[in-house]
Amino acid sequence: MDSFSATAARMPALRADIAAHPARHRILTGERPTGRLHLGHLLGTILERVRLQQEGVETFVVVADYQVITDRDSMGDIGANVHGVIRDNLAAGLDPERTTIFTHSAVPELNQLILPFLSLVSEAELHRNPTVKAEAAAAGRALSGLLLTYPVHQAADILFCKGTLVPVGKDNLPHVEVARQIARRFNERYGVVFPEPEGLITAAPELPGLDGRKMSKSYGNAISLGMTADETAAVIRRARTDSERQITYDPERRPGVSALLDTAAVCLGASPVEIAEEVGDGGSGALKSLAADAVNDFLAPHRERRAEIDSAMVSDVLRAGNERARQVAATTLDEVRSAMGMAY
Ligand code: TRP
């Protein structure tokens, strides 16, 4: 069984355990602040995060600023991107009283964990990581030391707060496995400090972009959370469909039409086939207006809350989150140094 099927098979038992004993768990999850968040992020990961918080599981969210430069030379518009990520997480319902939101760069004790952790993995293991390989190929440039080792840095993200649950997309599962291995090896070598974290695969299926490919800002097929209702209607109107009047759900043959059906369906809580029947022979024009209305109605409350969150509030949340993350990281680093005999 591959690690995805193994994790998927474990989900019902894990979800039951979370519901029964929320206080036994701690969630660590994160975002790479390379751009603005879109509808796919909201449905796929952020709302899931909010549900887990509601269940009473303590949650940490890392805005992974050092991960921005794993595959590029520039930090980009990092200040605006960090603020945007936090604003959308708060607008979606993350409560800063219960959830710690922080950035890598503000927590030196977390970053220091990468030193002992690097000693616990081999070069061959680093090179075998399928996600790193795919990202290196996509970056189309020499593999940087940071790209090669970032799964170990991500293990520090997870283990600094003794995270037990890591909600991730499929592509990040190999990194959870790295964190498990590092926890196990550290505990064997120096005595037990870390729990072995488990990946939590989101219950929501991945929403395709408007052209049927993966939703991504770089493909220009994304509905950003920061768009106005008019901008949203405009990108939906520009989406490429086909000229068949009868609307049917057929992702293979009709990727554009089917992506619009998927989008409307998740926003309306219906199935894409039901939506197709509703539009019937109304053609792409009718489908697009239905999809635009569905998305705009769904996002209206998010956008309203987003507009109420100003930059000063985001800065306050981040300052408090960074402070709390540093306390937690300093405690863990002390335990690590003691376990390694370095408490001089
Ligand atoms: N690599 C994750 C992504 O690309 C972001 C991330 C950083 C993360 N640190 C993490 C996810 C720790 C889970 C746990 O989206």
JSON list of N, CA and C in Angstrom, two decimals, residues 57-128:
[
{"chain": "A", "resi": 57, "resn": "VAL", "atom": "N", "xyz": [-9.63, 21.32, 18.81]},
{"chain": "A", "resi": 57, "resn": "VAL", "atom": "CA", "xyz": [-8.23, 20.92, 18.71]},
{"chain": "A", "resi": 57, "resn": "VAL", "atom": "C", "xyz": [-7.35, 22.18, 18.64]},
{"chain": "A", "resi": 58, "resn": "GLU", "atom": "N", "xyz": [-6.33, 22.25, 19.49]},
{"chain": "A", "resi": 58, "resn": "GLU", "atom": "CA", "xyz": [-5.45, 23.41, 19.44]},
{"chain": "A", "resi": 58, "resn": "GLU", "atom": "C", "xyz": [-4.71, 23.43, 18.10]},
{"chain": "A", "resi": 59, "resn": "THR", "atom": "N", "xyz": [-4.66, 24.58, 17.48]},
{"chain": "A", "resi": 59, "resn": "THR", "atom": "CA", "xyz": [-4.14, 24.67, 16.12]},
{"chain": "A", "resi": 59, "resn": "THR", "atom": "C", "xyz": [-3.02, 25.70, 15.99]},
{"chain": "A", "resi": 60, "resn": "PHE", "atom": "N", "xyz": [-1.98, 25.34, 15.23]},
{"chain": "A", "resi": 60, "resn": "PHE", "atom": "CA", "xyz": [-0.90, 26.26, 14.87]},
{"chain": "A", "resi": 60, "resn": "PHE", "atom": "C", "xyz": [-0.88, 26.37, 13.35]},
{"chain": "A", "resi": 61, "resn": "VAL", "atom": "N", "xyz": [-0.78, 27.59, 12.85]},
{"chain": "A", "resi": 61, "resn": "VAL", "atom": "CA", "xyz": [-0.68, 27.80, 11.40]},
{"chain": "A", "resi": 61, "resn": "VAL", "atom": "C", "xyz": [0.62, 28.55, 11.11]},
{"chain": "A", "resi": 62, "resn": "VAL", "atom": "N", "xyz": [1.52, 27.89, 10.36]},
{"chain": "A", "resi": 62, "resn": "VAL", "atom": "CA", "xyz": [2.76, 28.58, 9.99]},
{"chain": "A", "resi": 62, "resn": "VAL", "atom": "C", "xyz": [2.59, 29.23, 8.63]},
{"chain": "A", "resi": 63, "resn": "VAL", "atom": "N", "xyz": [2.89, 30.52, 8.56]},
{"chain": "A", "resi": 63, "resn": "VAL", "atom": "CA", "xyz": [2.99, 31.19, 7.28]},
{"chain": "A", "resi": 63, "resn": "VAL", "atom": "C", "xyz": [4.46, 31.04, 6.90]},
{"chain": "A", "resi": 64, "resn": "ALA", "atom": "N", "xyz": [4.70, 30.10, 5.98]},
{"chain": "A", "resi": 64, "resn": "ALA", "atom": "CA", "xyz": [6.05, 29.56, 5.78]},
{"chain": "A", "resi": 64, "resn": "ALA", "atom": "C", "xyz": [6.89, 30.46, 4.89]},
{"chain": "A", "resi": 65, "resn": "ASP", "atom": "N", "xyz": [7.34, 31.59, 5.45]},
{"chain": "A", "resi": 65, "resn": "ASP", "atom": "CA", "xyz": [8.01, 32.57, 4.61]},
{"chain": "A", "resi": 65, "resn": "ASP", "atom": "C", "xyz": [9.37, 32.08, 4.08]},
{"chain": "A", "resi": 66, "resn": "TYR", "atom": "N", "xyz": [10.10, 31.29, 4.88]},
{"chain": "A", "resi": 66, "resn": "TYR", "atom": "CA", "xyz": [11.37, 30.77, 4.33]},
{"chain": "A", "resi": 66, "resn": "TYR", "atom": "C", "xyz": [11.15, 29.77, 3.20]},
{"chain": "A", "resi": 67, "resn": "GLN", "atom": "N", "xyz": [9.95, 29.21, 3.10]},
{"chain": "A", "resi": 67, "resn": "GLN", "atom": "CA", "xyz": [9.69, 28.28, 1.99]},
{"chain": "A", "resi": 67, "resn": "GLN", "atom": "C", "xyz": [9.48, 29.00, 0.65]},
{"chain": "A", "resi": 68, "resn": "VAL", "atom": "N", "xyz": [9.30, 30.32, 0.70]},
{"chain": "A", "resi": 68, "resn": "VAL", "atom": "CA", "xyz": [9.09, 31.05, -0.55]},
{"chain": "A", "resi": 68, "resn": "VAL", "atom": "C", "xyz": [10.30, 30.90, -1.46]},
{"chain": "A", "resi": 69, "resn": "ILE", "atom": "N", "xyz": [11.51, 30.91, -0.88]},
{"chain": "A", "resi": 69, "resn": "ILE", "atom": "CA", "xyz": [12.72, 30.91, -1.71]},
{"chain": "A", "resi": 69, "resn": "ILE", "atom": "C", "xyz": [13.29, 29.51, -1.95]},
{"chain": "A", "resi": 70, "resn": "THR", "atom": "N", "xyz": [12.45, 28.47, -1.78]},
{"chain": "A", "resi": 70, "resn": "THR", "atom": "CA", "xyz": [12.92, 27.12, -2.12]},
{"chain": "A", "resi": 70, "resn": "THR", "atom": "C", "xyz": [13.12, 26.99, -3.63]},
{"chain": "A", "resi": 71, "resn": "ASP", "atom": "N", "xyz": [12.27, 27.64, -4.41]},
{"chain": "A", "resi": 71, "resn": "ASP", "atom": "CA", "xyz": [12.34, 27.43, -5.86]},
{"chain": "A", "resi": 71, "resn": "ASP", "atom": "C", "xyz": [12.38, 28.73, -6.66]},
{"chain": "A", "resi": 72, "resn": "ARG", "atom": "N", "xyz": [12.73, 29.84, -5.99]},
{"chain": "A", "resi": 72, "resn": "ARG", "atom": "CA", "xyz": [12.82, 31.12, -6.72]},
{"chain": "A", "resi": 72, "resn": "ARG", "atom": "C", "xyz": [13.82, 32.03, -6.03]},
{"chain": "A", "resi": 73, "resn": "ASP", "atom": "N", "xyz": [14.25, 33.10, -6.74]},
{"chain": "A", "resi": 73, "resn": "ASP", "atom": "CA", "xyz": [15.30, 33.97, -6.21]},
{"chain": "A", "resi": 73, "resn": "ASP", "atom": "C", "xyz": [14.77, 35.12, -5.38]},
{"chain": "A", "resi": 74, "resn": "SER", "atom": "N", "xyz": [13.48, 35.42, -5.55]},
{"chain": "A", "resi": 74, "resn": "SER", "atom": "CA", "xyz": [12.97, 36.64, -4.93]},
{"chain": "A", "resi": 74, "resn": "SER", "atom": "C", "xyz": [11.88, 36.31, -3.92]},
{"chain": "A", "resi": 75, "resn": "MET", "atom": "N", "xyz": [11.83, 37.09, -2.85]},
{"chain": "A", "resi": 75, "resn": "MET", "atom": "CA", "xyz": [10.77, 36.92, -1.86]},
{"chain": "A", "resi": 75, "resn": "MET", "atom": "C", "xyz": [9.44, 37.45, -2.40]},
{"chain": "A", "resi": 76, "resn": "GLY", "atom": "N", "xyz": [9.48, 38.17, -3.52]},
{"chain": "A", "resi": 76, "resn": "GLY", "atom": "CA", "xyz": [8.25, 38.72, -4.09]},
{"chain": "A", "resi": 76, "resn": "GLY", "atom": "C", "xyz": [7.65, 39.77, -3.17]},
{"chain": "A", "resi": 77, "resn": "ASP", "atom": "N", "xyz": [6.34, 39.90, -3.26]},
{"chain": "A", "resi": 77, "resn": "ASP", "atom": "CA", "xyz": [5.66, 40.92, -2.46]},
{"chain": "A", "resi": 77, "resn": "ASP", "atom": "C", "xyz": [5.32, 40.31, -1.10]},
{"chain": "A", "resi": 78, "resn": "ILE", "atom": "N", "xyz": [6.37, 39.94, -0.36]},
{"chain": "A", "resi": 78, "resn": "ILE", "atom": "CA", "xyz": [6.17, 39.06, 0.80]},
{"chain": "A", "resi": 78, "resn": "ILE", "atom": "C", "xyz": [5.29, 39.68, 1.89]},
{"chain": "A", "resi": 79, "resn": "GLY", "atom": "N", "xyz": [5.49, 40.98, 2.15]},
{"chain": "A", "resi": 79, "resn": "GLY", "atom": "CA", "xyz": [4.69, 41.63, 3.20]},
{"chain": "A", "resi": 79, "resn": "GLY", "atom": "C", "xyz": [3.20, 41.55, 2.90]},
{"chain": "A", "resi": 80, "resn": "ALA", "atom": "N", "xyz": [2.86, 41.89, 1.66]},
{"chain": "A", "resi": 80, "resn": "ALA", "atom": "CA", "xyz": [1.44, 41.87, 1.27]},
{"chain": "A", "resi": 80, "resn": "ALA", "atom": "C", "xyz": [0.92, 40.43, 1.25]},
{"chain": "A", "resi": 81, "resn": "ASN", "atom": "N", "xyz": [1.75, 39.50, 0.80]},
{"chain": "A", "resi": 81, "resn": "ASN", "atom": "CA", "xyz": [1.29, 38.11, 0.74]},
{"chain": "A", "resi": 81, "resn": "ASN", "atom": "C", "xyz": [1.05, 37.52, 2.13]},
{"chain": "A", "resi": 82, "resn": "VAL", "atom": "N", "xyz": [1.96, 37.82, 3.07]},
{"chain": "A", "resi": 82, "resn": "VAL", "atom": "CA", "xyz": [1.79, 37.32, 4.44]},
{"chain": "A", "resi": 82, "resn": "VAL", "atom": "C", "xyz": [0.50, 37.91, 5.04]},
{"chain": "A", "resi": 83, "resn": "HIS", "atom": "N", "xyz": [0.32, 39.21, 4.86]},
{"chain": "A", "resi": 83, "resn": "HIS", "atom": "CA", "xyz": [-0.89, 39.84, 5.39]},
{"chain": "A", "resi": 83, "resn": "HIS", "atom": "C", "xyz": [-2.15, 39.26, 4.75]},
{"chain": "A", "resi": 84, "resn": "GLY", "atom": "N", "xyz": [-2.08, 39.03, 3.42]},
{"chain": "A", "resi": 84, "resn": "GLY", "atom": "CA", "xyz": [-3.24, 38.49, 2.71]},
{"chain": "A", "resi": 84, "resn": "GLY", "atom": "C", "xyz": [-3.64, 37.12, 3.22]},
{"chain": "A", "resi": 85, "resn": "VAL", "atom": "N", "xyz": [-2.63, 36.24, 3.42]},
{"chain": "A", "resi": 85, "resn": "VAL", "atom": "CA", "xyz": [-2.89, 34.88, 3.92]},
{"chain": "A", "resi": 85, "resn": "VAL", "atom": "C", "xyz": [-3.57, 34.95, 5.29]},
{"chain": "A", "resi": 86, "resn": "ILE", "atom": "N", "xyz": [-3.05, 35.81, 6.15]},
{"chain": "A", "resi": 86, "resn": "ILE", "atom": "CA", "xyz": [-3.60, 35.88, 7.51]},
{"chain": "A", "resi": 86, "resn": "ILE", "atom": "C", "xyz": [-5.01, 36.46, 7.48]},
{"chain": "A", "resi": 87, "resn": "ARG", "atom": "N", "xyz": [-5.19, 37.50, 6.67]},
{"chain": "A", "resi": 87, "resn": "ARG", "atom": "CA", "xyz": [-6.52, 38.12, 6.57]},
{"chain": "A", "resi": 87, "resn": "ARG", "atom": "C", "xyz": [-7.55, 37.08, 6.13]},
{"chain": "A", "resi": 88, "resn": "ASP", "atom": "N", "xyz": [-7.21, 36.26, 5.12]},
{"chain": "A", "resi": 88, "resn": "ASP", "atom": "CA", "xyz": [-8.18, 35.27, 4.65]},
{"chain": "A", "resi": 88, "resn": "ASP", "atom": "C", "xyz": [-8.43, 34.17, 5.67]},
{"chain": "A", "resi": 89, "resn": "ASN", "atom": "N", "xyz": [-7.41, 33.79, 6.41]},
{"chain": "A", "resi": 89, "resn": "ASN", "atom": "CA", "xyz": [-7.62, 32.79, 7.46]},
{"chain": "A", "resi": 89, "resn": "ASN", "atom": "C", "xyz": [-8.54, 33.32, 8.55]},
{"chain": "A", "resi": 90, "resn": "LEU", "atom": "N", "xyz": [-8.37, 34.57, 8.91]},
{"chain": "A", "resi": 90, "resn": "LEU", "atom": "CA", "xyz": [-9.23, 35.17, 9.94]},
{"chain": "A", "resi": 90, "resn": "LEU", "atom": "C", "xyz": [-10.65, 35.33, 9.40]},
{"chain": "A", "resi": 91, "resn": "ALA", "atom": "N", "xyz": [-10.77, 35.80, 8.16]},
{"chain": "A", "resi": 91, "resn": "ALA", "atom": "CA", "xyz": [-12.10, 35.99, 7.57]},
{"chain": "A", "resi": 91, "resn": "ALA", "atom": "C", "xyz": [-12.85, 34.66, 7.48]},
{"chain": "A", "resi": 92, "resn": "ALA", "atom": "N", "xyz": [-12.10, 33.57, 7.27]},
{"chain": "A", "resi": 92, "resn": "ALA", "atom": "CA", "xyz": [-12.74, 32.26, 7.15]},
{"chain": "A", "resi": 92, "resn": "ALA", "atom": "C", "xyz": [-13.19, 31.73, 8.50]},
{"chain": "A", "resi": 93, "resn": "GLY", "atom": "N", "xyz": [-12.73, 32.35, 9.59]},
{"chain": "A", "resi": 93, "resn": "GLY", "atom": "CA", "xyz": [-13.21, 31.92, 10.90]},
{"chain": "A", "resi": 93, "resn": "GLY", "atom": "C", "xyz": [-12.14, 31.43, 11.86]},
{"chain": "A", "resi": 94, "resn": "LEU", "atom": "N", "xyz": [-10.86, 31.50, 11.48]},
{"chain": "A", "resi": 94, "resn": "LEU", "atom": "CA", "xyz": [-9.83, 31.13, 12.46]},
{"chain": "A", "resi": 94, "resn": "LEU", "atom": "C", "xyz": [-9.85, 32.17, 13.57]},
{"chain": "A", "resi": 95, "resn": "ASP", "atom": "N", "xyz": [-9.83, 31.68, 14.80]},
{"chain": "A", "resi": 95, "resn": "ASP", "atom": "CA", "xyz": [-9.94, 32.55, 15.95]},
{"chain": "A", "resi": 95, "resn": "ASP", "atom": "C", "xyz": [-8.56, 32.69, 16.60]},
{"chain": "A", "resi": 96, "resn": "PRO", "atom": "N", "xyz": [-7.97, 33.88, 16.55]},
{"chain": "A", "resi": 96, "resn": "PRO", "atom": "CA", "xyz": [-6.60, 34.05, 17.06]},
{"chain": "A", "resi": 96, "resn": "PRO", "atom": "C", "xyz": [-6.48, 33.78, 18.57]},
{"chain": "A", "resi": 97, "resn": "GLU", "atom": "N", "xyz": [-7.62, 33.72, 19.27]},
{"chain": "A", "resi": 97, "resn": "GLU", "atom": "CA", "xyz": [-7.56, 33.36, 20.69]},
{"chain": "A", "resi": 97, "resn": "GLU", "atom": "C", "xyz": [-7.26, 31.87, 20.84]},
{"chain": "A", "resi": 98, "resn": "ARG", "atom": "N", "xyz": [-7.69, 31.09, 19.86]},
{"chain": "A", "resi": 98, "resn": "ARG", "atom": "CA", "xyz": [-7.54, 29.64, 19.96]},
{"chain": "A", "resi": 98, "resn": "ARG", "atom": "C", "xyz": [-6.48, 29.09, 19.03]},
{"chain": "A", "resi": 99, "resn": "THR", "atom": "N", "xyz": [-6.11, 29.86, 18.01]},
{"chain": "A", "resi": 99, "resn": "THR", "atom": "CA", "xyz": [-5.19, 29.38, 16.99]},
{"chain": "A", "resi": 99, "resn": "THR", "atom": "C", "xyz": [-3.98, 30.30, 16.93]},
{"chain": "A", "resi": 100, "resn": "THR", "atom": "N", "xyz": [-2.79, 29.70, 16.89]},
{"chain": "A", "resi": 100, "resn": "THR", "atom": "CA", "xyz": [-1.56, 30.48, 16.84]},
{"chain": "A", "resi": 100, "resn": "THR", "atom": "C", "xyz": [-1.11, 30.62, 15.38]},
{"chain": "A", "resi": 101, "resn": "ILE", "atom": "N", "xyz": [-1.07, 31.84, 14.89]},
{"chain": "A", "resi": 101, "resn": "ILE", "atom": "CA", "xyz": [-0.62, 32.08, 13.51]},
{"chain": "A", "resi": 101, "resn": "ILE", "atom": "C", "xyz": [0.74, 32.78, 13.58]},
{"chain": "A", "resi": 102, "resn": "PHE", "atom": "N", "xyz": [1.74, 32.23, 12.90]},
{"chain": "A", "resi": 102, "resn": "PHE", "atom": "CA", "xyz": [3.09, 32.79, 13.03]},
{"chain": "A", "resi": 102, "resn": "PHE", "atom": "C", "xyz": [3.87, 32.60, 11.73]},
{"chain": "A", "resi": 103, "resn": "THR", "atom": "N", "xyz": [5.00, 33.30, 11.62]},
{"chain": "A", "resi": 103, "resn": "THR", "atom": "CA", "xyz": [5.88, 33.14, 10.45]},
{"chain": "A", "resi": 103, "resn": "THR", "atom": "C", "xyz": [7.19, 32.46, 10.88]},
{"chain": "A", "resi": 104, "resn": "HIS", "atom": "N", "xyz": [7.77, 31.67, 9.97]},
{"chain": "A", "resi": 104, "resn": "HIS", "atom": "CA", "xyz": [9.08, 31.06, 10.23]},
{"chain": "A", "resi": 104, "resn": "HIS", "atom": "C", "xyz": [10.10, 32.06, 10.75]},
{"chain": "A", "resi": 105, "resn": "SER", "atom": "N", "xyz": [10.16, 33.19, 10.03]},
{"chain": "A", "resi": 105, "resn": "SER", "atom": "CA", "xyz": [11.29, 34.10, 10.21]},
{"chain": "A", "resi": 105, "resn": "SER", "atom": "C", "xyz": [11.31, 34.72, 11.60]},
{"chain": "A", "resi": 106, "resn": "ALA", "atom": "N", "xyz": [10.16, 34.65, 12.33]},
{"chain": "A", "resi": 106, "resn": "ALA", "atom": "CA", "xyz": [10.09, 35.26, 13.65]},
{"chain": "A", "resi": 106, "resn": "ALA", "atom": "C", "xyz": [10.39, 34.26, 14.77]},
{"chain": "A", "resi": 107, "resn": "VAL", "atom": "N", "xyz": [10.68, 33.00, 14.41]},
{"chain": "A", "resi": 107, "resn": "VAL", "atom": "CA", "xyz": [10.84, 31.98, 15.46]},
{"chain": "A", "resi": 107, "resn": "VAL", "atom": "C", "xyz": [12.19, 31.26, 15.30]},
{"chain": "A", "resi": 108, "resn": "PRO", "atom": "N", "xyz": [13.28, 31.91, 15.75]},
{"chain": "A", "resi": 108, "resn": "PRO", "atom": "CA", "xyz": [14.62, 31.32, 15.56]},
{"chain": "A", "resi": 108, "resn": "PRO", "atom": "C", "xyz": [14.76, 29.93, 16.19]},
{"chain": "A", "resi": 109, "resn": "GLU", "atom": "N", "xyz": [14.08, 29.70, 17.32]},
{"chain": "A", "resi": 109, "resn": "GLU", "atom": "CA", "xyz": [14.21, 28.40, 17.99]},
{"chain": "A", "resi": 109, "resn": "GLU", "atom": "C", "xyz": [13.66, 27.27, 17.12]},
{"chain": "A", "resi": 110, "resn": "LEU", "atom": "N", "xyz": [12.64, 27.56, 16.34]},
{"chain": "A", "resi": 110, "resn": "LEU", "atom": "CA", "xyz": [12.12, 26.56, 15.40]},
{"chain": "A", "resi": 110, "resn": "LEU", "atom": "C", "xyz": [13.19, 26.27, 14.35]},
{"chain": "A", "resi": 111, "resn": "ASN", "atom": "N", "xyz": [13.74, 27.34, 13.79]},
{"chain": "A", "resi": 111, "resn": "ASN", "atom": "CA", "xyz": [14.72, 27.16, 12.71]},
{"chain": "A", "resi": 111, "resn": "ASN", "atom": "C", "xyz": [15.96, 26.40, 13.19]},
{"chain": "A", "resi": 112, "resn": "GLN", "atom": "N", "xyz": [16.31, 26.56, 14.45]},
{"chain": "A", "resi": 112, "resn": "GLN", "atom": "CA", "xyz": [17.50, 25.87, 14.96]},
{"chain": "A", "resi": 112, "resn": "GLN", "atom": "C", "xyz": [17.32, 24.34, 15.00]},
{"chain": "A", "resi": 113, "resn": "LEU", "atom": "N", "xyz": [16.06, 23.90, 15.10]},
{"chain": "A", "resi": 113, "resn": "LEU", "atom": "CA", "xyz": [15.82, 22.45, 15.14]},
{"chain": "A", "resi": 113, "resn": "LEU", "atom": "C", "xyz": [16.31, 21.75, 13.88]},
{"chain": "A", "resi": 114, "resn": "ILE", "atom": "N", "xyz": [16.42, 22.50, 12.79]},
{"chain": "A", "resi": 114, "resn": "ILE", "atom": "CA", "xyz": [16.83, 21.84, 11.54]},
{"chain": "A", "resi": 114, "resn": "ILE", "atom": "C", "xyz": [18.24, 21.27, 11.66]},
{"chain": "A", "resi": 115, "resn": "LEU", "atom": "N", "xyz": [19.08, 21.81, 12.57]},
{"chain": "A", "resi": 115, "resn": "LEU", "atom": "CA", "xyz": [20.46, 21.29, 12.66]},
{"chain": "A", "resi": 115, "resn": "LEU", "atom": "C", "xyz": [20.50, 19.85, 13.16]},
{"chain": "A", "resi": 116, "resn": "PRO", "atom": "N", "xyz": [19.98, 19.54, 14.36]},
{"chain": "A", "resi": 116, "resn": "PRO", "atom": "CA", "xyz": [19.96, 18.12, 14.73]},
{"chain": "A", "resi": 116, "resn": "PRO", "atom": "C", "xyz": [19.14, 17.27, 13.77]},
{"chain": "A", "resi": 117, "resn": "PHE", "atom": "N", "xyz": [18.06, 17.83, 13.23]},
{"chain": "A", "resi": 117, "resn": "PHE", "atom": "CA", "xyz": [17.20, 17.03, 12.34]},
{"chain": "A", "resi": 117, "resn": "PHE", "atom": "C", "xyz": [17.94, 16.62, 11.06]},
{"chain": "A", "resi": 118, "resn": "LEU", "atom": "N", "xyz": [18.76, 17.51, 10.52]},
{"chain": "A", "resi": 118, "resn": "LEU", "atom": "CA", "xyz": [19.50, 17.17, 9.30]},
{"chain": "A", "resi": 118, "resn": "LEU", "atom": "C", "xyz": [20.42, 15.98, 9.52]},
{"chain": "A", "resi": 119, "resn": "SER", "atom": "N", "xyz": [20.89, 15.81, 10.76]},
{"chain": "A", "resi": 119, "resn": "SER", "atom": "CA", "xyz": [21.80, 14.69, 11.03]},
{"chain": "A", "resi": 119, "resn": "SER", "atom": "C", "xyz": [21.05, 13.36, 11.03]},
{"chain": "A", "resi": 120, "resn": "LEU", "atom": "N", "xyz": [19.72, 13.41, 11.01]},
{"chain": "A", "resi": 120, "resn": "LEU", "atom": "CA", "xyz": [18.93, 12.18, 11.12]},
{"chain": "A", "resi": 120, "resn": "LEU", "atom": "C", "xyz": [18.43, 11.67, 9.77]},
{"chain": "A", "resi": 121, "resn": "VAL", "atom": "N", "xyz": [18.78, 12.37, 8.69]},
{"chain": "A", "resi": 121, "resn": "VAL", "atom": "CA", "xyz": [18.36, 11.90, 7.36]},
{"chain": "A", "resi": 121, "resn": "VAL", "atom": "C", "xyz": [19.59, 11.77, 6.46]},
{"chain": "A", "resi": 122, "resn": "SER", "atom": "N", "xyz": [19.48, 10.85, 5.49]},
{"chain": "A", "resi": 122, "resn": "SER", "atom": "CA", "xyz": [20.63, 10.68, 4.59]},
{"chain": "A", "resi": 122, "resn": "SER", "atom": "C", "xyz": [20.41, 11.49, 3.32]},
{"chain": "A", "resi": 123, "resn": "GLU", "atom": "N", "xyz": [21.51, 11.73, 2.64]},
{"chain": "A", "resi": 123, "resn": "GLU", "atom": "CA", "xyz": [21.43, 12.46, 1.38]},
{"chain": "A", "resi": 123, "resn": "GLU", "atom": "C", "xyz": [20.53, 11.71, 0.38]},
{"chain": "A", "resi": 124, "resn": "ALA", "atom": "N", "xyz": [20.67, 10.37, 0.36]},
{"chain": "A", "resi": 124, "resn": "ALA", "atom": "CA", "xyz": [19.86, 9.57, -0.58]},
{"chain": "A", "resi": 124, "resn": "ALA", "atom": "C", "xyz": [18.37, 9.75, -0.29]},
{"chain": "A", "resi": 125, "resn": "GLU", "atom": "N", "xyz": [18.01, 9.79, 0.99]},
{"chain": "A", "resi": 125, "resn": "GLU", "atom": "CA", "xyz": [16.59, 9.98, 1.34]},
{"chain": "A", "resi": 125, "resn": "GLU", "atom": "C", "xyz": [16.10, 11.34, 0.84]},
{"chain": "A", "resi": 126, "resn": "LEU", "atom": "N", "xyz": [16.92, 12.36, 1.03]},
{"chain": "A", "resi": 126, "resn": "LEU", "atom": "CA", "xyz": [16.52, 13.69, 0.57]},
{"chain": "A", "resi": 126, "resn": "LEU", "atom": "C", "xyz": [16.28, 13.69, -0.94]},
{"chain": "A", "resi": 127, "resn": "HIS", "atom": "N", "xyz": [17.18, 13.04, -1.67]},
{"chain": "A", "resi": 127, "resn": "HIS", "atom": "CA", "xyz": [17.04, 13.03, -3.13]},
{"chain": "A", "resi": 127, "resn": "HIS", "atom": "C", "xyz": [15.87, 12.19, -3.62]},
{"chain": "A", "resi": 128, "resn": "ARG", "atom": "N", "xyz": [15.41, 11.26, -2.79]},
{"chain": "A", "resi": 128, "resn": "ARG", "atom": "CA", "xyz": [14.30, 10.37, -3.20]},
{"chain": "A", "resi": 128, "resn": "ARG", "atom": "C", "xyz": [12.93, 11.00, -3.04]}
]
